[in-house]
Coordinates of C-alpha atoms in Angstrom, one line a residue:
M1 CA -6.5 18.9 -72.4
V2 CA -9.0 16.2 -72.0
T3 CA -8.7 13.8 -69.1
V4 CA -10.2 10.4 -69.7
N5 CA -11.2 8.5 -66.5
L6 CA -10.5 4.8 -67.1
E7 CA -11.4 3.8 -63.6
R8 CA -14.4 1.6 -63.0
P9 CA -17.4 3.8 -62.2
T10 CA -18.2 4.0 -58.6
P11 CA -21.6 2.5 -57.8
A12 CA -24.2 4.7 -56.2
T13 CA -24.0 4.9 -52.4
P14 CA -27.0 3.1 -51.0
P15 CA -29.1 5.1 -48.6
V16 CA -28.2 4.8 -44.9
V17 CA -30.7 2.8 -43.1
P18 CA -30.8 3.4 -39.4
P19 CA -30.3 0.3 -37.3
S20 CA -33.3 -1.4 -35.8
N21 CA -34.0 -1.5 -32.1
R22 CA -32.9 -5.1 -32.0
Q23 CA -29.5 -4.1 -33.6
K24 CA -29.1 -1.2 -31.1
K25 CA -29.8 -3.5 -28.2
S26 CA -27.3 -6.1 -29.6
R27 CA -24.6 -3.5 -30.0
S28 CA -25.4 -2.0 -26.6
G29 CA -25.2 -5.4 -25.0
L30 CA -21.9 -6.1 -26.7
G31 CA -20.5 -2.8 -25.6
R32 CA -21.7 -3.3 -22.0
G33 CA -20.2 -6.7 -21.8
L34 CA -16.9 -5.8 -23.5
G35 CA -15.7 -3.3 -20.9
P36 CA -16.0 -5.7 -17.9
G37 CA -14.7 -8.5 -20.1
V38 CA -11.5 -6.7 -20.8
L39 CA -11.0 -5.9 -17.2
Y40 CA -11.7 -9.5 -16.2
A41 CA -9.1 -10.7 -18.6
I42 CA -6.5 -8.2 -17.3
L43 CA -7.2 -9.1 -13.6
A44 CA -7.3 -12.8 -14.5
V45 CA -3.7 -12.7 -15.7
L46 CA -2.5 -10.3 -13.0
I47 CA -4.3 -12.0 -10.0
L48 CA -6.4 -15.0 -10.6
L49 CA -3.8 -17.1 -12.4
P50 CA -1.1 -16.7 -9.7
V51 CA -3.7 -17.2 -6.9
G52 CA -5.0 -20.2 -8.8
L53 CA -1.6 -21.8 -8.9
V54 CA -1.3 -21.3 -5.2
V55 CA -4.7 -22.9 -4.7
L56 CA -3.7 -25.8 -6.9
S57 CA -0.5 -26.3 -4.8
A58 CA -2.6 -26.4 -1.6
F59 CA -4.6 -29.4 -3.0
T60 CA -1.8 -31.3 -4.6
S61 CA 1.3 -33.1 -3.4
T62 CA 3.6 -31.3 -5.8
T63 CA 4.1 -27.6 -6.5
P64 CA 3.3 -26.3 -10.0
R65 CA 6.3 -26.0 -12.2
P66 CA 6.8 -25.3 -15.9
G67 CA 5.9 -28.5 -17.7
N68 CA 4.8 -30.2 -14.5
I69 CA 1.3 -29.2 -13.4
D70 CA -0.2 -32.2 -11.7
L71 CA -4.0 -32.3 -11.7
T72 CA -4.4 -35.9 -10.8
G73 CA -2.9 -36.2 -7.3
L74 CA -5.4 -34.1 -5.4
T75 CA -5.3 -34.4 -1.6
L76 CA -6.6 -32.6 1.5
K77 CA -3.6 -33.7 3.7
N78 CA -2.0 -30.3 3.4
F79 CA -4.8 -28.7 5.4
A80 CA -3.9 -30.9 8.5
T81 CA -1.2 -28.3 9.1
V82 CA -3.8 -25.5 9.4
F83 CA -5.3 -27.2 12.5
G84 CA -2.0 -28.1 14.0
P85 CA -0.6 -26.3 17.2
G86 CA 2.1 -24.4 15.2
A87 CA -0.4 -22.8 12.8
G88 CA -2.9 -22.2 15.6
G89 CA -0.4 -20.3 17.8
A90 CA 0.9 -18.4 14.8
A91 CA -2.7 -17.5 13.8
L92 CA -3.5 -16.2 17.3
N93 CA -0.3 -14.1 17.4
S94 CA -1.1 -12.7 13.9
L95 CA -4.7 -11.8 15.0
L96 CA -3.4 -10.0 18.1
V97 CA -0.7 -8.2 16.2
G98 CA -3.1 -7.2 13.4
I99 CA -5.7 -5.8 15.7
G100 CA -3.3 -4.0 17.9
S101 CA -1.2 -2.5 15.1
S102 CA -4.3 -1.4 13.2
I103 CA -5.7 0.4 16.2
V104 CA -2.4 2.2 16.8
A105 CA -2.1 3.1 13.1
L106 CA -5.7 4.4 12.9
I107 CA -5.3 6.5 16.0
I108 CA -2.1 8.1 14.8
G109 CA -3.0 8.4 11.1
G110 CA -6.6 9.5 11.8
F111 CA -5.5 12.2 14.3
L112 CA -2.9 13.6 11.9
A113 CA -5.4 13.5 9.0
F114 CA -8.1 15.4 10.9
V115 CA -5.8 18.1 12.4
T116 CA -4.1 18.8 9.0
A117 CA -7.2 18.8 6.9
R118 CA -9.8 20.4 9.1
T119 CA -8.3 22.4 12.0
N120 CA -6.2 25.4 12.7
V121 CA -3.3 23.4 14.3
Q122 CA 0.1 25.1 14.4
A123 CA 2.7 24.1 11.8
K124 CA 0.1 22.4 9.6
R125 CA 2.5 21.8 6.7
F126 CA 5.0 20.2 9.1
L127 CA 2.4 17.9 10.5
F128 CA 1.3 16.9 7.0
F129 CA 4.9 16.0 6.3
V130 CA 5.1 14.1 9.6
G131 CA 2.1 12.0 8.5
L132 CA 4.0 11.0 5.3
V133 CA 7.6 10.8 6.4
P134 CA 7.5 7.3 7.9
M135 CA 6.8 6.0 4.4
F136 CA 10.3 7.1 3.5
L137 CA 11.5 4.5 5.9
P138 CA 10.4 1.0 4.8
S139 CA 8.8 -1.0 7.6
Y140 CA 11.6 -3.6 7.5
V141 CA 14.3 -0.9 7.6
G142 CA 12.4 0.6 10.6
A143 CA 12.3 -2.8 12.2
L144 CA 16.0 -3.2 11.6
A145 CA 16.6 0.2 13.2
W146 CA 14.3 -0.5 16.2
S147 CA 16.0 -3.9 16.7
V148 CA 19.3 -1.9 17.0
L149 CA 17.6 0.6 19.4
G150 CA 15.5 -1.7 21.6
G151 CA 17.4 -4.9 21.9
P152 CA 17.3 -6.1 25.5
N153 CA 21.1 -6.4 25.8
A154 CA 22.8 -4.6 23.0
G155 CA 20.1 -2.0 22.1
L156 CA 21.4 1.5 21.7
L157 CA 18.8 3.0 24.1
N158 CA 19.7 0.4 26.8
I159 CA 23.4 1.1 26.3
L160 CA 22.8 4.8 26.6
A161 CA 20.8 4.2 29.8
K162 CA 23.9 2.3 31.2
D163 CA 26.1 5.2 30.2
V164 CA 24.1 7.6 32.4
G165 CA 23.8 5.1 35.2
L166 CA 20.3 3.7 34.6
S167 CA 19.2 0.1 34.2
P168 CA 18.1 -1.3 30.8
F169 CA 14.5 -0.6 30.3
L170 CA 13.5 -1.7 26.8
N171 CA 12.9 -5.0 25.0
I172 CA 11.4 -4.6 21.5
F173 CA 11.4 -8.4 20.8
N174 CA 7.8 -9.2 22.0
T175 CA 4.2 -8.8 21.0
P176 CA 3.9 -5.1 22.2
G177 CA 7.1 -4.3 20.4
L178 CA 5.9 -5.8 17.2
V179 CA 2.6 -4.0 17.5
F180 CA 4.4 -0.7 18.1
V181 CA 6.7 -1.0 15.1
L182 CA 4.0 -2.1 12.7
G183 CA 1.6 0.5 14.0
I184 CA 3.9 3.5 13.6
Y185 CA 5.0 2.5 10.1
Y186 CA 1.5 1.7 8.8
A187 CA 0.0 4.9 10.2
P188 CA 0.8 6.8 7.0
Y189 CA -1.6 4.5 5.0
A190 CA -4.4 5.6 7.3
F191 CA -3.3 9.2 7.1
L192 CA -3.4 9.2 3.3
L193 CA -6.8 7.6 3.0
I194 CA -8.5 9.4 5.8
H195 CA -7.0 12.8 4.8
A196 CA -8.5 12.5 1.4
S197 CA -11.9 11.9 2.9
F198 CA -11.7 14.9 5.2
S199 CA -10.5 17.1 2.3
L200 CA -13.7 16.3 0.3
M201 CA -16.1 16.5 3.1
N202 CA -18.9 19.2 2.9
P203 CA -18.6 21.4 5.9
D204 CA -22.3 22.5 5.5
L205 CA -23.4 19.3 7.2
E206 CA -21.3 20.1 10.3
E207 CA -22.4 23.7 10.3
A208 CA -26.0 22.6 10.3
A209 CA -25.4 20.4 13.3
R210 CA -23.8 23.3 15.2
I211 CA -26.7 25.6 14.3
H212 CA -29.1 23.1 15.9
G213 CA -27.1 23.1 19.2
A214 CA -24.6 20.2 18.8
T215 CA -21.3 20.5 20.7
P216 CA -18.0 20.2 18.7
R217 CA -17.6 16.7 20.2
T218 CA -21.1 15.7 19.2
V219 CA -20.5 17.0 15.6
L220 CA -17.3 15.0 15.4
R221 CA -19.0 11.8 16.7
K222 CA -22.3 12.1 14.9
V223 CA -21.4 13.8 11.6
T224 CA -17.7 14.0 10.7
L225 CA -16.6 10.5 11.6
P226 CA -19.7 8.7 10.1
L227 CA -19.2 10.6 6.8
A228 CA -15.5 9.5 6.8
L229 CA -16.5 5.9 7.5
P230 CA -15.7 4.5 4.0
A231 CA -12.1 5.8 4.3
I232 CA -11.8 4.7 7.9
L233 CA -13.1 1.2 7.2
G234 CA -11.0 0.9 4.1
A235 CA -7.9 2.0 6.0
A236 CA -8.7 -0.4 8.9
I237 CA -9.1 -3.4 6.6
L238 CA -6.0 -2.5 4.6
I239 CA -3.8 -2.0 7.6
F240 CA -5.1 -5.1 9.4
V241 CA -4.4 -7.4 6.4
L242 CA -1.1 -5.8 5.6
T243 CA 0.1 -6.2 9.2
V244 CA -1.2 -9.7 9.5
E245 CA 0.7 -10.7 6.3
N246 CA 3.9 -8.6 7.0
F247 CA 6.8 -11.0 6.9
P248 CA 10.0 -8.8 7.2
V249 CA 9.0 -7.0 10.4
A250 CA 7.7 -10.2 12.0
Q251 CA 10.9 -12.0 11.0
I252 CA 13.2 -9.3 12.4
I253 CA 11.3 -8.4 15.6
G254 CA 9.1 -11.5 16.3
S255 CA 11.6 -14.3 15.5
A256 CA 14.2 -12.8 17.8
G257 CA 11.8 -13.1 20.7
G258 CA 10.5 -16.5 19.7
L259 CA 7.2 -15.0 18.4
D260 CA 5.8 -16.9 15.4
T261 CA 3.2 -15.3 13.1
L262 CA 1.5 -16.8 10.1
P263 CA 4.0 -15.2 7.6
T264 CA 7.0 -16.5 9.5
Y265 CA 5.4 -19.8 10.0
I266 CA 4.7 -20.1 6.2
Y267 CA 8.3 -19.0 5.6
R268 CA 9.6 -21.8 7.8
L269 CA 7.4 -24.3 6.0
M270 CA 8.7 -23.2 2.6
N271 CA 12.3 -23.2 3.7
S272 CA 12.3 -26.5 5.6
A273 CA 14.2 -29.5 4.2
P274 CA 12.5 -30.7 2.2
A275 CA 10.4 -27.7 1.4
R276 CA 6.7 -27.9 2.5
G277 CA 5.3 -25.4 -0.1
N278 CA 2.0 -27.3 -0.4
E279 CA 1.3 -27.0 3.3
A280 CA 2.3 -23.3 3.2
A281 CA -0.2 -22.8 0.4
A282 CA -2.9 -24.5 2.5
V283 CA -2.3 -22.0 5.3
A284 CA -2.5 -19.2 2.8
I285 CA -5.9 -20.4 1.5
T286 CA -7.2 -20.1 5.1
L287 CA -6.2 -16.4 5.0
V288 CA -8.0 -16.0 1.6
V289 CA -11.3 -17.1 3.2
I290 CA -10.9 -14.8 6.2
V291 CA -10.1 -11.7 4.2
V292 CA -12.9 -12.3 1.7
I293 CA -15.4 -12.6 4.6
V294 CA -14.1 -9.3 6.1
T295 CA -14.3 -7.6 2.7
V296 CA -17.9 -8.7 2.2
L297 CA -18.9 -7.4 5.6
Q298 CA -17.2 -4.1 4.9
R299 CA -19.2 -3.7 1.6
R300 CA -22.4 -4.6 3.4
V301 CA -21.8 -1.9 6.0
L302 CA -21.1 0.7 3.4
A303 CA -24.1 -0.3 1.3
K304 CA -26.5 0.6 4.1
R305 CA -25.8 4.3 4.0
N306 CA -25.2 7.1 1.6
Y307 CA -21.8 8.8 2.0
T308 CA -22.0 11.4 -0.8
T309 CA -20.6 14.7 0.4
V310 CA -19.5 16.4 -2.8
S311 CA -22.2 17.7 -5.1
G312 CA -22.7 20.5 -7.6
K313 CA -22.5 23.2 -4.9
G314 CA -19.3 25.1 -4.2
L315 CA -17.1 23.5 -1.6
K316 CA -15.2 25.4 1.0
L317 CA -13.6 23.5 3.8
G318 CA -14.5 24.6 7.3
V319 CA -11.8 25.1 9.9
V320 CA -12.2 23.6 13.4
D321 CA -10.8 25.8 16.2
L322 CA -8.7 23.7 18.5
G323 CA -8.3 26.4 21.1
R324 CA -5.9 25.4 23.9
F325 CA -5.3 22.1 22.2
R326 CA -3.3 23.6 19.3
T327 CA 0.0 23.3 21.0
P328 CA -0.6 19.8 22.5
A329 CA -1.7 18.6 19.0
L330 CA 1.6 19.8 17.6
A331 CA 3.5 18.2 20.4
L332 CA 1.8 14.8 19.8
G333 CA 2.8 15.1 16.1
V334 CA 6.4 15.8 17.1
V335 CA 6.5 12.8 19.4
Y336 CA 5.4 10.5 16.6
F337 CA 8.0 12.1 14.3
I338 CA 10.7 11.3 16.8
L339 CA 9.7 7.7 17.4
A340 CA 9.0 6.8 13.7
T341 CA 11.7 8.8 12.0
V342 CA 14.3 10.6 14.1
L343 CA 15.4 7.8 16.4
P344 CA 15.5 5.1 13.7
L345 CA 17.5 7.3 11.3
L346 CA 20.0 8.3 14.1
A347 CA 20.4 4.6 15.0
L348 CA 21.1 3.6 11.3
L349 CA 23.5 6.6 11.1
F350 CA 25.3 5.7 14.3
V351 CA 25.8 2.0 13.2
T352 CA 27.0 3.2 9.8
V353 CA 29.7 5.5 11.1
H354 CA 30.8 3.3 14.0
D355 CA 34.1 1.4 13.2
K356 CA 33.1 -1.8 15.1
P357 CA 30.1 -4.1 14.7
Y358 CA 29.7 -4.3 18.5
I359 CA 29.0 -1.2 20.5
S360 CA 29.7 -1.0 24.2
T361 CA 29.2 2.7 24.8
I362 CA 27.3 5.5 23.1
L363 CA 28.8 8.6 24.8
G364 CA 32.3 7.1 24.7
S365 CA 32.1 6.7 20.9
F366 CA 32.3 10.5 20.4
T367 CA 35.5 10.9 22.5
G368 CA 37.8 8.6 20.6
K369 CA 38.5 7.8 17.0
Q370 CA 35.7 5.3 16.7
L371 CA 33.7 7.0 14.0
S372 CA 34.3 6.7 10.2
L373 CA 32.5 7.4 6.9
D374 CA 34.1 4.4 5.1
A375 CA 30.8 2.5 5.0
F376 CA 29.0 5.5 3.5
A377 CA 31.6 5.9 0.8
E378 CA 31.5 2.2 0.0
A379 CA 27.7 2.2 -0.4
I380 CA 27.6 5.4 -2.5
G381 CA 30.4 4.2 -4.8
D382 CA 29.1 0.6 -5.2
S383 CA 28.0 -0.2 -8.8
V384 CA 25.5 -2.7 -7.4
V385 CA 23.8 0.0 -5.4
H386 CA 23.8 2.3 -8.4
R387 CA 22.1 -0.2 -10.6
A388 CA 19.7 -1.3 -7.9
T389 CA 18.7 2.4 -7.4
I390 CA 17.9 2.9 -11.1
N391 CA 15.9 -0.3 -11.2
S392 CA 13.9 0.6 -8.1
V393 CA 13.0 4.0 -9.4
I394 CA 11.9 2.7 -12.8
V395 CA 9.8 -0.1 -11.3
A396 CA 8.2 2.1 -8.6
I397 CA 7.1 4.9 -11.0
A398 CA 5.8 2.6 -13.7
A399 CA 4.0 0.3 -11.2
A400 CA 2.4 3.3 -9.4
L401 CA 1.2 4.9 -12.6
V402 CA -0.2 1.7 -14.1
G403 CA -1.7 0.7 -10.8
T404 CA -3.4 4.1 -10.3
I405 CA -5.0 4.1 -13.7
L406 CA -6.1 0.5 -13.6
S407 CA -7.5 0.9 -10.0
F408 CA -9.4 4.0 -11.0
I409 CA -11.0 2.3 -14.0
V410 CA -12.0 -0.8 -12.0
S411 CA -13.3 1.3 -9.1
Y412 CA -15.3 3.5 -11.4
V413 CA -16.9 0.5 -13.1
V414 CA -17.7 -1.2 -9.8
N415 CA -19.0 1.9 -7.9
R416 CA -20.5 4.1 -10.6
S417 CA -21.6 2.0 -13.6
T418 CA -24.4 -0.5 -14.1
L419 CA -22.4 -2.9 -16.3
P420 CA -23.0 -6.6 -15.8
G421 CA -20.6 -8.5 -13.6
R422 CA -19.1 -5.3 -12.1
A423 CA -19.2 -6.5 -8.5
G424 CA -16.8 -9.4 -9.2
L425 CA -14.1 -7.0 -10.3
G426 CA -14.0 -5.5 -6.8
Y427 CA -13.6 -8.9 -5.1
I428 CA -10.9 -9.9 -7.5
S429 CA -9.1 -6.6 -7.0
M430 CA -9.0 -7.2 -3.2
L431 CA -7.9 -10.8 -3.5
P432 CA -4.1 -10.2 -3.3
L433 CA -4.6 -8.9 0.2
A434 CA -5.6 -12.4 1.3
V435 CA -2.5 -14.1 -0.1
P436 CA 0.7 -13.6 1.9
S437 CA 3.3 -11.8 -0.3
I438 CA 5.7 -14.6 0.1
V439 CA 3.2 -17.1 -1.4
L440 CA 1.9 -14.6 -4.0
G441 CA 5.5 -14.1 -5.1
L442 CA 5.7 -17.8 -5.8
G443 CA 2.4 -17.8 -7.7
L444 CA 3.7 -14.9 -9.8
L445 CA 6.9 -16.7 -10.5
W446 CA 5.1 -19.8 -11.6
T447 CA 2.7 -17.7 -13.8
W448 CA 5.4 -15.9 -15.7
L449 CA 7.5 -19.0 -16.2
I450 CA 4.5 -20.9 -17.5
L451 CA 3.0 -18.2 -19.8
P452 CA 4.7 -18.0 -23.2
V453 CA 5.6 -14.4 -22.7
P454 CA 9.4 -13.6 -22.4
V455 CA 9.2 -11.1 -19.5
Y456 CA 10.8 -13.2 -16.7
G457 CA 14.3 -11.8 -15.9
T458 CA 13.3 -8.3 -17.0
L459 CA 12.0 -5.2 -15.1
L460 CA 8.7 -5.7 -16.8
V461 CA 7.9 -8.7 -14.7
M462 CA 8.6 -6.6 -11.6
I463 CA 6.2 -3.9 -12.8
I464 CA 3.5 -6.5 -13.5
A465 CA 4.1 -8.2 -10.1
F466 CA 3.9 -5.0 -8.2
T467 CA 0.8 -3.9 -10.0
A468 CA -0.9 -7.2 -9.1
A469 CA 0.3 -7.2 -5.5
Q470 CA -0.8 -3.6 -4.8
M471 CA -4.1 -3.7 -6.7
P472 CA -6.1 -3.8 -3.4
Q473 CA -4.4 -0.6 -2.1
G474 CA -5.1 1.3 -5.3
Y475 CA -8.6 0.0 -5.6
Q476 CA -9.5 0.9 -2.0
G477 CA -8.0 4.3 -2.3
A478 CA -9.9 5.1 -5.5
S479 CA -13.1 3.7 -4.3
S480 CA -13.2 5.7 -1.0
S481 CA -12.9 8.9 -3.1
I482 CA -15.3 8.0 -5.9
L483 CA -18.0 7.3 -3.3
Q484 CA -17.9 10.9 -2.3
V485 CA -18.4 12.5 -5.7
H486 CA -22.0 12.7 -6.9
A487 CA -22.8 11.1 -10.2
D488 CA -25.0 14.1 -11.1
L489 CA -21.9 16.1 -11.9
E490 CA -21.0 13.8 -14.7
D491 CA -24.6 13.3 -15.8
S492 CA -25.0 17.0 -16.3
A493 CA -22.0 17.1 -18.6
V494 CA -23.3 14.1 -20.6
M495 CA -26.8 15.7 -20.9
H496 CA -25.1 18.8 -22.5
G497 CA -23.4 16.7 -25.2
A498 CA -20.2 15.4 -23.6
S499 CA -19.3 11.8 -23.9
R500 CA -19.0 9.7 -20.7
V501 CA -15.2 9.5 -21.1
R502 CA -14.9 13.2 -21.6
A503 CA -17.2 13.9 -18.6
I504 CA -15.0 11.7 -16.4
W505 CA -11.8 13.3 -17.6
R506 CA -13.1 16.9 -17.3
I507 CA -15.3 16.5 -14.2
T508 CA -14.5 13.5 -12.0
V509 CA -10.7 13.4 -12.4
P510 CA -10.1 17.1 -11.5
L511 CA -12.3 16.7 -8.4
L512 CA -10.3 13.6 -7.4
R513 CA -6.9 15.1 -8.1
V514 CA -5.8 15.1 -4.5
P515 CA -7.0 11.6 -3.6
L516 CA -5.8 10.1 -6.8
T517 CA -2.4 11.7 -6.3
S518 CA -2.5 10.2 -2.8
T519 CA -3.2 6.8 -4.3
F520 CA -0.3 7.2 -6.7
L521 CA 2.0 8.3 -3.9
L522 CA 0.8 5.3 -1.8
L523 CA 1.5 2.8 -4.6
L524 CA 4.9 4.6 -5.3
M525 CA 5.9 4.1 -1.7
L526 CA 4.7 0.5 -1.6
S527 CA 6.7 -0.3 -4.7
M528 CA 9.8 1.2 -3.3
R529 CA 9.3 -0.6 0.0
E530 CA 8.4 -4.0 -1.4
L531 CA 10.8 -6.8 -0.5
T532 CA 9.0 -10.1 -0.3
V533 CA 7.4 -10.3 -3.8
P534 CA 10.7 -9.5 -5.8
L535 CA 12.6 -12.1 -3.7
F536 CA 11.3 -14.7 -6.1
L537 CA 11.5 -12.7 -9.3
F538 CA 14.8 -10.8 -9.3
T539 CA 18.0 -11.7 -11.3
T540 CA 21.5 -10.3 -11.1
D541 CA 20.5 -7.5 -13.5
T542 CA 17.1 -6.7 -11.9
R543 CA 18.0 -6.4 -8.3
L544 CA 16.3 -3.7 -6.4
L545 CA 17.5 -1.6 -3.4
S546 CA 15.3 -3.6 -1.0
I547 CA 17.0 -6.9 -2.2
V548 CA 20.4 -5.4 -1.8
I549 CA 19.6 -4.4 1.8
F550 CA 18.1 -7.7 2.6
D551 CA 21.0 -9.6 1.2
D552 CA 23.5 -7.6 3.2
F553 CA 21.5 -8.0 6.4
E554 CA 21.1 -11.8 5.9
N555 CA 24.8 -12.1 5.3
G556 CA 25.6 -10.2 8.5
V557 CA 27.0 -7.1 6.9
L558 CA 25.1 -4.8 9.2
Q559 CA 27.0 -1.6 8.5
Q560 CA 26.7 -1.9 4.7
S561 CA 23.0 -2.7 5.2
A562 CA 22.5 0.4 7.3
A563 CA 24.4 2.6 4.9
T564 CA 22.4 1.3 1.9
S565 CA 19.2 1.8 3.9
L566 CA 20.0 5.5 4.4
V567 CA 20.7 5.9 0.7
Y568 CA 17.4 4.1 0.1
C569 CA 15.5 6.5 2.4
V570 CA 16.9 9.5 0.5
V571 CA 15.8 8.1 -2.8
I572 CA 12.3 7.5 -1.5
F573 CA 12.1 11.0 0.0
I574 CA 13.1 12.5 -3.3
L575 CA 10.5 10.5 -5.2
A576 CA 7.8 11.3 -2.7
Y577 CA 8.6 15.0 -2.8
L578 CA 8.5 15.2 -6.6
A579 CA 5.2 13.3 -6.7
R580 CA 3.6 15.6 -4.1
R581 CA 5.2 18.7 -5.6
F582 CA 4.0 18.2 -9.2
G583 CA 0.9 16.1 -8.6
A584 CA -1.0 17.1 -5.6
D585 CA -2.9 20.3 -4.9
S586 CA -0.7 22.2 -2.5
S587 CA -3.6 24.1 -1.2
S588 CA -4.9 21.0 0.5
T589 CA -2.2 21.3 3.1
R590 CA -3.0 24.9 4.1

């Protein structure tokens, strides 16, 4: 059988001409600019546009709305509020609270990070859990619990003191009380970031100092702490800004004692009649300038020294012998565990099972029929709580995963590459820290109402909003880890034929498994704990557990709010355990 080919004959393939040097440079330049360009586009939609709408509101007499963005009525009158007595007093209070709570959090978190990562402390696994467990209790839930515990008149601890014949001794509604509550609930952030740094630190440097006659205290002061400086400074800035901008805790603790901070002052401006959103935005712009200055100073400090401690050599962590301090170190961890977790949870539990909203005696409540589980049953069987739980888990996991990946990519480009325009990506990533969540939430609301993308009213807008709001935390966590992994490890793989992406995936990512998992866990907890940002974005079908708790508390349903808070804490604990169990290297806690 003869087959006749009726197709048009294929022309001869022309010889392949290698590209010229000019073409190579053109393609190389296009490739070098494309990566940062894509990241700039993503961060512009996530961060710059919402912040830009807030800035526009600060310089206009009307707030941006769909179909009503006024660019003609520009004014500086809104900034008169910044220099007024109300804003000045609130700014001073915020400064004192931010510095005080940052010091408390760094001391607690840094201590637990050091003893669990580098020492032979007793019950190391338990102390590692102690360092994380306050994250299972959102700060505003902890503030609610401590308002129940430490109220000057009806606080449970003061009532218990009366039961045993003592005078009331505690008032949490003041500046020290606010510093205390914020400090103990933001200590886990310092613990996570600093623990990752200690876990990657090369013990040969400390051993060399000991061989040359340095005492353990000198080694700690001259070698260990300076090498951990990126993580310490990153944690300090993160905690300072987060505590300065924290609205729920300041509202619960500070407002009850007549203490105004910048977030509560902004909240009052935005909820006054008529709303003064433009003046609130002007106050927020002031915070933007302050935090940008702090971030620039931090980068300059880190740029003066080399903090690389992981290289091609084998790494085996050294163990510091605490000697007689082993038991006191464990005792300090137990005290923190009681103050941050045990007492607050017991307070929520007691309020939940008590049959009356007002409690006159603690000991007497266990002798009569004053305890009931009805509030628990109502919370567990509530369809609203069920739906809110599912929404919270979906949003938290998705936002943490997307945030970790995006943060790692941006941090790698900024700290490891030589691509043009990379430095600006870091500044944009840190920008949400400077905008109070209550104002950023409005900016995100305006953004996704204006953009022609139908995501408002869905869980996707929550995921996008959380990714944007928590970009600084993810970026800071990824950066502090990347700075400690030497580029020679990747370069060696590339020289042996691996692509840069493959080298990152096979070399850098495995080395950063523990700190990246810590970053994921941090973003997961932040997403579960977030209250202020979703306040402006949720609908009936997209309510989260934090919204349900806040609504119950605002409506005066204290028992229902306490019961839902306990369910909330259980969900957060389960998520944190699963993330740590299947993601982190368990050997790091040994």
